[in-house]
Tab-separated table of C-alpha atoms in Angstrom:
chain	number	residue	atom	x	y	z
A	1	LYS	CA	33.109	25.069	-25.114
A	2	SER	CA	31.856	21.534	-25.201
A	3	LYS	CA	28.227	20.973	-25.977
A	4	LYS	CA	25.997	19.544	-23.276
A	5	SER	CA	25.159	15.881	-23.907
A	6	SER	CA	21.722	15.235	-25.368
A	7	LEU	CA	21.547	11.761	-23.882
A	8	PRO	CA	18.804	11.274	-21.254
A	9	THR	CA	19.946	11.433	-17.639
A	10	ARG	CA	19.563	8.425	-15.350
A	11	SER	CA	16.703	10.249	-13.617
A	12	THR	CA	14.920	10.658	-16.961
A	13	THR	CA	15.512	7.007	-17.825
A	14	ILE	CA	14.040	5.826	-14.527
A	15	MET	CA	10.975	8.021	-14.988
A	16	ARG	CA	10.556	6.608	-18.501
A	17	THR	CA	10.802	3.105	-17.096
A	18	LEU	CA	8.084	3.899	-14.567
A	19	ALA	CA	5.976	5.504	-17.283
A	20	ALA	CA	6.314	2.282	-19.285
A	21	ILE	CA	5.165	0.342	-16.223
A	22	PHE	CA	2.084	2.564	-15.949
A	23	VAL	CA	1.275	1.873	-19.611
A	24	ALA	CA	1.467	-1.848	-18.915
A	25	LEU	CA	-0.619	-1.487	-15.756
A	26	THR	CA	-3.359	0.327	-17.636
A	27	ALA	CA	-3.554	-2.512	-20.144
A	28	TYR	CA	-3.493	-5.111	-17.379
A	29	VAL	CA	-6.121	-3.540	-15.109
A	30	ALA	CA	-8.520	-2.998	-18.009
A	31	GLY	CA	-8.965	-6.760	-18.301
A	32	ALA	CA	-8.238	-7.805	-14.758
A	33	VAL	CA	-10.786	-9.558	-12.542
A	34	PRO	CA	-9.876	-10.085	-8.881
A	35	ALA	CA	-9.535	-13.803	-8.199
A	36	PHE	CA	-11.757	-13.629	-5.121
A	37	SER	CA	-14.725	-12.213	-7.099
A	38	ARG	CA	-14.854	-14.925	-9.751
A	39	GLY	CA	-17.767	-17.234	-9.330
A	40	SER	CA	-18.883	-15.358	-6.256
A	41	SER	CA	-22.544	-15.839	-7.094
A	42	GLY	CA	-22.189	-19.253	-5.485
A	43	LEU	CA	-20.655	-17.957	-2.268
A	44	ASP	CA	-22.377	-18.365	1.056
A	45	VAL	CA	-22.535	-14.850	2.503
A	46	SER	CA	-22.733	-14.420	6.257
A	47	ALA	CA	-22.444	-11.532	8.672
A	48	ALA	CA	-19.969	-12.029	11.481
A	49	ALA	CA	-19.985	-10.822	15.064
A	50	LYS	CA	-17.331	-11.421	17.705
A	51	SER	CA	-18.697	-13.487	20.551
A	52	SER	CA	-17.528	-10.874	23.057
A	53	SER	CA	-18.908	-7.892	21.127
A	54	ALA	CA	-20.281	-6.905	17.737
A	55	PHE	CA	-17.736	-7.831	15.115
A	56	GLY	CA	-17.152	-6.045	12.135
A	57	VAL	CA	-14.444	-6.033	10.763
A	58	SER	CA	12.489	-7.996	1.302
A	59	ARG	CA	13.464	-6.078	2.744
A	60	GLY	CA	14.040	-4.266	-0.473
A	61	GLY	CA	17.159	-2.658	-1.716
A	62	GLY	CA	17.434	0.157	-4.200
A	63	LEU	CA	15.809	-1.186	-7.351
A	64	PHE	CA	17.163	1.756	-9.307
A	65	GLY	CA	19.800	4.278	-8.340
A	66	GLY	CA	22.152	4.074	-5.401
A	67	LYS	CA	25.508	4.867	-7.000
A	68	ALA	CA	28.434	3.104	-5.388
A	69	GLY	CA	30.427	6.314	-5.207
A	70	GLU	CA	27.858	8.244	-3.182
A	71	LYS	CA	28.958	9.360	0.277
A	72	GLU	CA	27.502	7.579	3.250
A	73	ASP	CA	25.905	9.293	6.195
A	74	SER	CA	28.597	10.925	8.323
A	75	ALA	CA	27.847	8.692	11.309
A	76	VAL	CA	28.188	5.578	9.154
A	77	ALA	CA	31.328	6.896	7.485
A	78	ASP	CA	32.939	7.305	10.915
A	79	GLY	CA	32.079	3.716	11.800
A	80	GLU	CA	29.329	4.757	14.204
A	81	ARG	CA	25.827	3.435	13.677
A	82	THR	CA	22.827	4.732	15.589
A	83	VAL	CA	20.448	2.012	16.738
A	84	TYR	CA	16.875	3.071	17.446
A	85	PRO	CA	14.732	1.228	20.016
A	86	ALA	CA	11.913	-1.062	18.921
A	87	MET	CA	8.510	0.523	18.525
A	88	SER	CA	5.736	-0.664	20.834
A	89	GLN	CA	2.484	-2.162	19.570
A	90	GLU	CA	0.725	1.094	20.496
A	91	GLU	CA	3.224	3.118	18.455
A	92	ILE	CA	2.805	0.842	15.439
A	93	GLU	CA	-0.985	1.044	15.689
A	94	GLU	CA	-0.723	4.832	15.741
A	95	TRP	CA	1.696	4.758	12.771
A	96	LEU	CA	-0.884	2.760	10.789
A	97	GLY	CA	-3.901	4.520	12.266
A	98	HIS	CA	-4.516	7.198	9.613
A	99	ILE	CA	-4.621	4.667	6.744
A	100	PRO	CA	-8.208	3.801	5.710
A	101	VAL	CA	-9.166	0.297	4.616
A	102	PHE	CA	-12.529	-0.647	3.174
A	103	ALA	CA	-14.886	-3.564	3.783
A	104	VAL	CA	-18.331	-4.787	2.825
A	105	THR	CA	-20.737	-4.657	5.788
A	106	ASP	CA	-24.448	-5.009	6.396
A	107	SER	CA	-26.571	-2.103	7.552
A	108	LYS	CA	-25.706	-2.854	11.198
A	109	GLY	CA	-21.978	-2.632	10.623
A	110	SER	CA	-21.262	-6.348	10.824
A	111	GLY	CA	-18.678	-7.676	8.387
A	112	VAL	CA	-19.743	-9.816	5.435
A	113	VAL	CA	-17.896	-13.136	5.460
A	114	LEU	CA	-17.611	-15.006	2.154
A	115	ARG	CA	-17.541	-18.788	1.945
A	116	PRO	CA	-16.015	-19.919	-1.365
A	117	ASP	CA	-16.391	-23.530	-0.178
A	118	ASN	CA	-17.814	-25.402	2.806
A	119	ASP	CA	-14.516	-25.387	4.699
A	120	THR	CA	-13.348	-21.780	4.215
A	121	SER	CA	-14.647	-18.498	5.613
A	122	VAL	CA	-12.972	-15.329	4.352
A	123	PHE	CA	-13.288	-11.657	5.239
A	124	TYR	CA	-11.704	-9.050	2.974
A	125	PHE	CA	-10.269	-5.643	3.755
A	126	PHE	CA	-9.389	-3.556	0.690
A	127	MET	CA	-6.776	-0.852	0.305
A	128	SER	CA	-8.775	0.451	-2.671
A	129	PRO	CA	-12.364	1.706	-2.233
A	130	GLN	CA	-12.952	0.994	-5.925
A	131	MET	CA	-12.101	-2.692	-5.457
A	132	ALA	CA	-14.302	-2.860	-2.366
A	133	ASN	CA	-17.156	-1.335	-4.347
A	134	ALA	CA	-16.662	-3.831	-7.190
A	135	THR	CA	-17.027	-6.674	-4.672
A	136	LEU	CA	-20.106	-4.971	-3.201
A	137	GLN	CA	-21.757	-4.762	-6.633
A	138	THR	CA	-20.981	-8.431	-7.317
A	139	LEU	CA	-22.578	-9.460	-4.017
A	140	LYS	CA	-25.633	-7.259	-4.568
A	141	ALA	CA	-26.172	-8.753	-8.005
A	142	SER	CA	-26.557	-12.236	-6.525
A	143	ASN	CA	-28.076	-11.219	-3.158
A	144	GLU	CA	-30.596	-8.516	-4.012
A	145	ASP	CA	-32.449	-8.834	-0.703
A	146	MET	CA	-29.398	-7.903	1.387
A	147	ASP	CA	-28.805	-4.350	2.557
A	148	LEU	CA	-25.052	-4.132	2.068
A	149	GLN	CA	-22.679	-1.169	2.067
A	150	ILE	CA	-18.996	-0.133	2.091
A	151	SER	CA	-17.458	1.069	5.352
A	152	ALA	CA	-14.006	2.560	5.953
A	153	PHE	CA	-11.899	1.694	8.998
A	154	SER	CA	-8.498	2.407	10.486
A	155	LEU	CA	-5.736	-0.006	9.478
A	156	GLY	CA	-4.069	0.609	12.825
A	157	LYS	CA	-7.152	-0.566	14.729
A	158	ILE	CA	-7.513	-3.830	12.818
A	159	TRP	CA	-3.845	-4.769	12.327
A	160	TYR	CA	-3.307	-6.681	15.560
A	161	LYS	CA	-6.959	-7.366	16.420
A	162	MET	CA	-7.843	-8.936	13.066
A	163	LEU	CA	-5.005	-9.313	10.568
A	164	GLU	CA	-2.410	-10.467	13.087
A	165	GLY	CA	-4.748	-11.670	15.822
A	166	ALA	CA	-5.294	-15.125	17.242
A	167	ASP	CA	-7.920	-17.457	15.841
A	168	SER	CA	-10.787	-15.907	17.821
A	169	GLU	CA	-14.393	-16.999	17.730
A	170	VAL	CA	-16.977	-15.172	15.637
A	171	LYS	CA	-20.715	-15.586	15.199
A	172	LEU	CA	-21.948	-16.203	11.673
A	173	ARG	CA	-25.495	-15.294	10.679
A	174	ARG	CA	-27.398	-14.070	7.652
A	175	PRO	CA	-26.982	-10.323	7.098
A	176	ASP	CA	-29.688	-8.168	8.737
A	177	SER	CA	-31.158	-11.166	10.551
A	178	GLU	CA	-32.041	-11.094	14.253
A	179	ASP	CA	-31.024	-14.659	15.112
A	180	GLU	CA	-28.104	-15.445	17.439
A	181	GLY	CA	-26.001	-16.995	14.721
A	182	VAL	CA	-23.565	-19.901	14.858
A	183	THR	CA	-20.266	-19.603	16.729
A	184	SER	CA	-17.336	-20.420	14.485
A	185	LYS	CA	-13.546	-20.221	14.316
A	186	GLY	CA	-11.101	-20.086	11.449
A	187	VAL	CA	-12.203	-16.957	9.600
A	188	GLN	CA	-9.367	-15.831	7.313
A	189	TYR	CA	-8.774	-12.074	7.289
A	190	ARG	CA	-7.254	-10.900	4.023
A	191	LEU	CA	-5.896	-7.442	3.242
A	192	VAL	CA	-6.088	-6.806	-0.510
A	193	PRO	CA	-3.768	-4.264	-2.191
A	194	ASP	CA	-4.754	-2.227	-5.209
A	195	THR	CA	-4.275	-4.455	-8.261
A	196	ARG	CA	-2.229	-1.764	-10.039
A	197	ASP	CA	0.217	-1.396	-7.181
A	198	LEU	CA	0.557	-5.151	-6.745
A	199	MET	CA	1.356	-5.548	-10.429
A	200	GLY	CA	3.613	-2.481	-10.316
A	201	ALA	CA	5.646	-4.106	-7.542
A	202	ARG	CA	5.951	-7.319	-9.549
A	203	MET	CA	7.068	-5.398	-12.614
A	204	LEU	CA	9.685	-3.433	-10.673
A	205	LEU	CA	11.149	-6.743	-9.547
A	206	THR	CA	11.147	-8.318	-13.015
A	207	MET	CA	11.795	-5.418	-15.408
A	208	ASP	CA	14.403	-6.475	-17.954
A	209	PRO	CA	17.560	-4.270	-17.859
A	210	ALA	CA	17.477	-4.346	-21.664
A	211	ASP	CA	14.162	-2.479	-21.539
A	212	GLY	CA	15.827	0.246	-19.509
A	213	GLU	CA	18.593	0.550	-22.084
A	214	ARG	CA	16.047	0.822	-24.891
A	215	LEU	CA	14.171	3.544	-23.034
A	216	LYS	CA	17.459	5.301	-22.357
A	217	ALA	CA	18.116	5.314	-26.087
A	218	GLY	CA	14.722	6.950	-26.632
A	219	GLU	CA	12.821	3.930	-27.957
A	220	GLU	CA	9.094	3.580	-27.304
A	221	PHE	CA	7.494	0.965	-25.037
A	222	THR	CA	4.897	-0.685	-27.286
A	223	VAL	CA	1.692	-2.496	-26.382
A	224	GLU	CA	3.414	-5.783	-27.194
A	225	ASP	CA	6.261	-4.846	-24.852
A	226	ALA	CA	3.712	-4.080	-22.140
A	227	GLN	CA	1.998	-7.448	-22.579
A	228	LYS	CA	5.320	-9.274	-22.348
A	229	ALA	CA	6.286	-7.300	-19.243
A	230	VAL	CA	2.982	-8.174	-17.568
A	231	GLN	CA	3.344	-11.864	-18.402
A	232	LYS	CA	6.875	-11.897	-17.023
A	233	ALA	CA	5.763	-10.111	-13.863
A	234	MET	CA	2.981	-12.664	-13.343
A	235	SER	CA	5.262	-15.660	-13.737
A	236	ASP	CA	8.720	-14.587	-12.528
A	237	SER	CA	8.221	-12.154	-9.648
A	238	PRO	CA	10.034	-13.472	-6.535
A	239	LYS	CA	7.597	-11.677	-4.221
A	240	PHE	CA	4.019	-10.358	-4.206
A	241	LYS	CA	2.702	-13.550	-5.776
A	242	GLN	CA	-0.555	-13.586	-3.817
A	243	SER	CA	-3.462	-11.239	-4.466
A	244	TYR	CA	-3.812	-10.564	-0.724
A	245	ASN	CA	-1.746	-10.109	2.468
A	246	GLU	CA	1.293	-8.955	0.484
A	247	ILE	CA	1.069	-5.171	0.476
A	248	PRO	CA	3.765	-3.305	-1.469
A	249	VAL	CA	5.238	-0.159	0.083
A	250	PHE	CA	7.215	2.144	-2.220
A	251	MET	CA	9.727	4.854	-1.332
A	252	ILE	CA	12.509	6.965	-2.795
A	253	GLN	CA	15.523	7.179	-0.512
A	254	GLN	CA	16.254	10.831	-1.272
A	255	MET	CA	12.683	12.038	-0.736
A	256	ARG	CA	11.767	13.793	2.527
A	257	LEU	CA	8.743	15.634	3.866
A	258	GLN	CA	8.818	18.323	6.512
A	259	LYS	CA	6.237	18.218	9.283
A	260	GLN	CA	5.410	20.989	11.701
A	261	PRO	CA	6.214	20.226	15.387
A	262	GLY	CA	3.267	19.044	17.480
A	263	GLU	CA	1.146	21.230	19.678
A	264	GLY	CA	2.293	22.247	23.145
A	265	ALA	CA	5.596	23.535	24.436
A	266	ASP	CA	7.482	22.500	21.303
A	267	ALA	CA	5.129	24.363	18.970
A	268	THR	CA	7.081	27.624	18.958
A	269	PRO	CA	8.315	29.716	16.036
A	270	GLU	CA	11.842	28.606	16.893
A	271	ALA	CA	10.981	24.889	16.887
A	272	GLU	CA	12.627	22.968	14.060
A	273	LEU	CA	10.612	21.217	11.391
A	274	VAL	CA	10.552	17.427	11.636
A	275	THR	CA	12.012	15.738	8.540
A	276	MET	CA	10.291	12.465	7.634
A	277	LEU	CA	10.753	9.748	5.006
A	278	PRO	CA	7.451	9.178	3.139
A	279	MET	CA	6.365	5.626	2.318
A	280	TYR	CA	3.705	5.130	-0.333
A	281	PHE	CA	1.107	2.438	-0.970
A	282	SER	CA	0.610	3.882	-4.461
A	283	LEU	CA	3.481	3.785	-6.952
A	284	GLN	CA	1.809	6.485	-9.041
A	285	ASN	CA	1.384	8.770	-6.017
A	286	MET	CA	5.084	8.415	-5.226
A	287	VAL	CA	6.113	9.229	-8.797
A	288	SER	CA	3.717	12.188	-8.876
A	289	THR	CA	5.195	13.600	-5.672
A	290	TRP	CA	8.749	13.119	-6.964
A	291	GLN	CA	7.916	14.896	-10.225
A	292	GLN	CA	6.345	17.787	-8.314
A	293	PHE	CA	9.459	17.988	-6.147
A	294	LEU	CA	11.744	18.107	-9.181
A	295	GLY	CA	9.539	20.770	-10.762
A	296	GLN	CA	10.092	23.043	-7.760
A	297	ALA	CA	13.742	22.147	-7.184
A	298	GLY	CA	16.807	23.963	-8.417
A	299	ALA	CA	18.774	23.015	-11.511
A	300	ASP	CA	21.375	21.156	-9.446
A	301	VAL	CA	18.709	18.737	-8.194
A	302	LYS	CA	16.793	18.018	-11.390
A	303	ASP	CA	19.179	15.267	-12.501
A	304	VAL	CA	19.220	13.470	-9.144
A	305	GLU	CA	18.896	9.742	-9.667
A	306	PRO	CA	15.968	8.455	-7.544
A	307	ALA	CA	16.845	5.332	-5.547
A	308	ILE	CA	13.544	3.447	-5.469
A	309	ASN	CA	12.982	0.924	-2.692
A	310	LEU	CA	10.254	-1.674	-2.402
A	311	LEU	CA	9.215	-3.411	0.803
A	312	GLU	CA	6.253	-5.460	2.023
A	313	LEU	CA	4.077	-3.971	4.780
A	314	HIS	CA	4.299	-6.968	7.128
A	315	GLU	CA	8.092	-6.850	6.828
A	316	VAL	CA	8.068	-3.152	7.677
A	317	VAL	CA	5.988	-3.767	10.806
A	318	GLU	CA	8.276	-6.640	11.810
A	319	LEU	CA	11.334	-4.392	11.436
A	320	MET	CA	9.627	-1.716	13.516
A	321	SER	CA	9.059	-4.122	16.380
A	322	LYS	CA	12.831	-4.705	16.703
A	323	GLU	CA	15.854	-2.513	17.319
A	324	SER	CA	16.849	-0.990	14.008
A	325	GLU	CA	19.303	1.362	12.343
A	326	ILE	CA	16.291	2.903	10.620
A	327	ASP	CA	14.428	5.606	12.545
A	328	PHE	CA	10.913	4.392	11.764
A	329	ARG	CA	9.453	6.988	14.120
A	330	ASN	CA	10.417	9.544	11.489
A	331	THR	CA	8.714	7.763	8.602
A	332	LEU	CA	5.222	8.533	7.354
A	333	LEU	CA	2.813	6.242	5.507
A	334	ILE	CA	0.998	8.073	2.712
A	335	PRO	CA	-2.563	6.820	2.021
A	336	PRO	CA	-3.385	5.986	-1.611
A	337	VAL	CA	-4.951	8.827	-3.599
A	338	PRO	CA	-6.908	8.016	-6.792
A	339	MET	CA	-5.415	9.536	-9.931
A	340	SER	CA	-7.163	12.666	-11.200
A	341	PRO	CA	-8.096	12.987	-14.906
A	342	GLY	CA	-4.948	15.060	-15.396
A	343	GLY	CA	-2.701	12.148	-14.416
A	344	PRO	CA	-0.027	11.945	-11.713
A	345	GLU	CA	1.038	15.578	-12.088
A	346	ALA	CA	-2.499	16.825	-11.390
A	347	THR	CA	-3.112	14.593	-8.391
A	348	ALA	CA	-2.988	16.124	-4.925
A	349	ALA	CA	-2.784	14.087	-1.728
A	350	SER	CA	-5.578	14.271	0.843
A	351	THR	CA	-4.700	15.624	4.245
A	352	GLU	CA	-4.464	13.268	7.202
A	353	GLU	CA	-7.588	14.875	8.699
A	354	GLU	CA	-9.574	14.223	5.507
A	355	GLN	CA	-8.529	10.564	5.500
A	356	ILE	CA	-9.454	10.033	9.163
A	357	SER	CA	-12.824	11.764	8.773
A	358	GLN	CA	-13.857	9.125	6.211
A	359	MET	CA	-13.405	6.234	8.620
A	360	GLY	CA	-16.488	4.720	10.216
A	361	GLY	CA	-14.983	3.444	13.439
A	362	GLU	CA	-12.231	1.471	15.100
A	363	THR	CA	-13.387	-1.836	13.623
A	364	LEU	CA	-16.593	-3.181	12.234
A	365	GLY	CA	-19.042	-2.916	15.073
A	366	ASP	CA	-18.487	-1.500	18.529
A	367	LEU	CA	-15.047	-2.527	19.756
């Protein structure tokens, strides 16, 4: 009988590559300072209110995996392609609705607008509560008299109203003041991804194939290797070059979640489970879930090669708003979950109800 090969499988190699990325990310984040917080002691801070009401707030391919010899879906193999209808704005808002984003507000719930110069007014939404809190502490250090706080809001409620909305008027005033404020236009709304996931996306796009071969051969990924990988990701990444408004979304093509049917007539013991493709804002969360899946799977699945895909959130929403061969109604966005002390394997995702319960309202203020 022939001996089983001791060489790492492709699945193991990919996981090692991702582990090397996490090593590099740890080194990068330890010394990283968000560009928008530098020199913020000189920013003019204002609270904003909408004039009508209180304001507040590549297409990727498989980066790894995807063997050419794999069988296509039966419908595709027969030359038949199902086209799904475009999703409505209401459907997209609902699809995004359970994702919390975080912002600095005053005690009345009005958003804090930063003015890095006389001609620019900026309002930040953060995917990461830790990054929002870091900005809050920076502002408090230079504005001790202001009663500022962090509030969480639904991404679905702000997507079209704020991030994709027209250049609407807002009223700028000092936080916690009672004056009417000054009506202004041109506030820039910026959605900021977690620094680790932004850099992780850049590194996935720029990882040298030679590094993968070295990892496959069992070599270690040194600190020097990590520094070089970070530098290359910063300079050579074809996408995700900005620190805001480019939100990476990660997925593994083979991964699926099963969801119970909704309440009502369909919620019967005989009703079939709904199979959904999960999409992750956190690269580490995705890897953790995949590792948990492999740990519970049979021996015939443990060597499955994960086909990792990377997209940008605005591109996903644009694809949703058109007819598509992808059934986006059966995809599920997974909110980021901070890593537990035990690492990815010990991290459990919050339920949708827990995420929604943390949100303070539809937008900043009373929309």
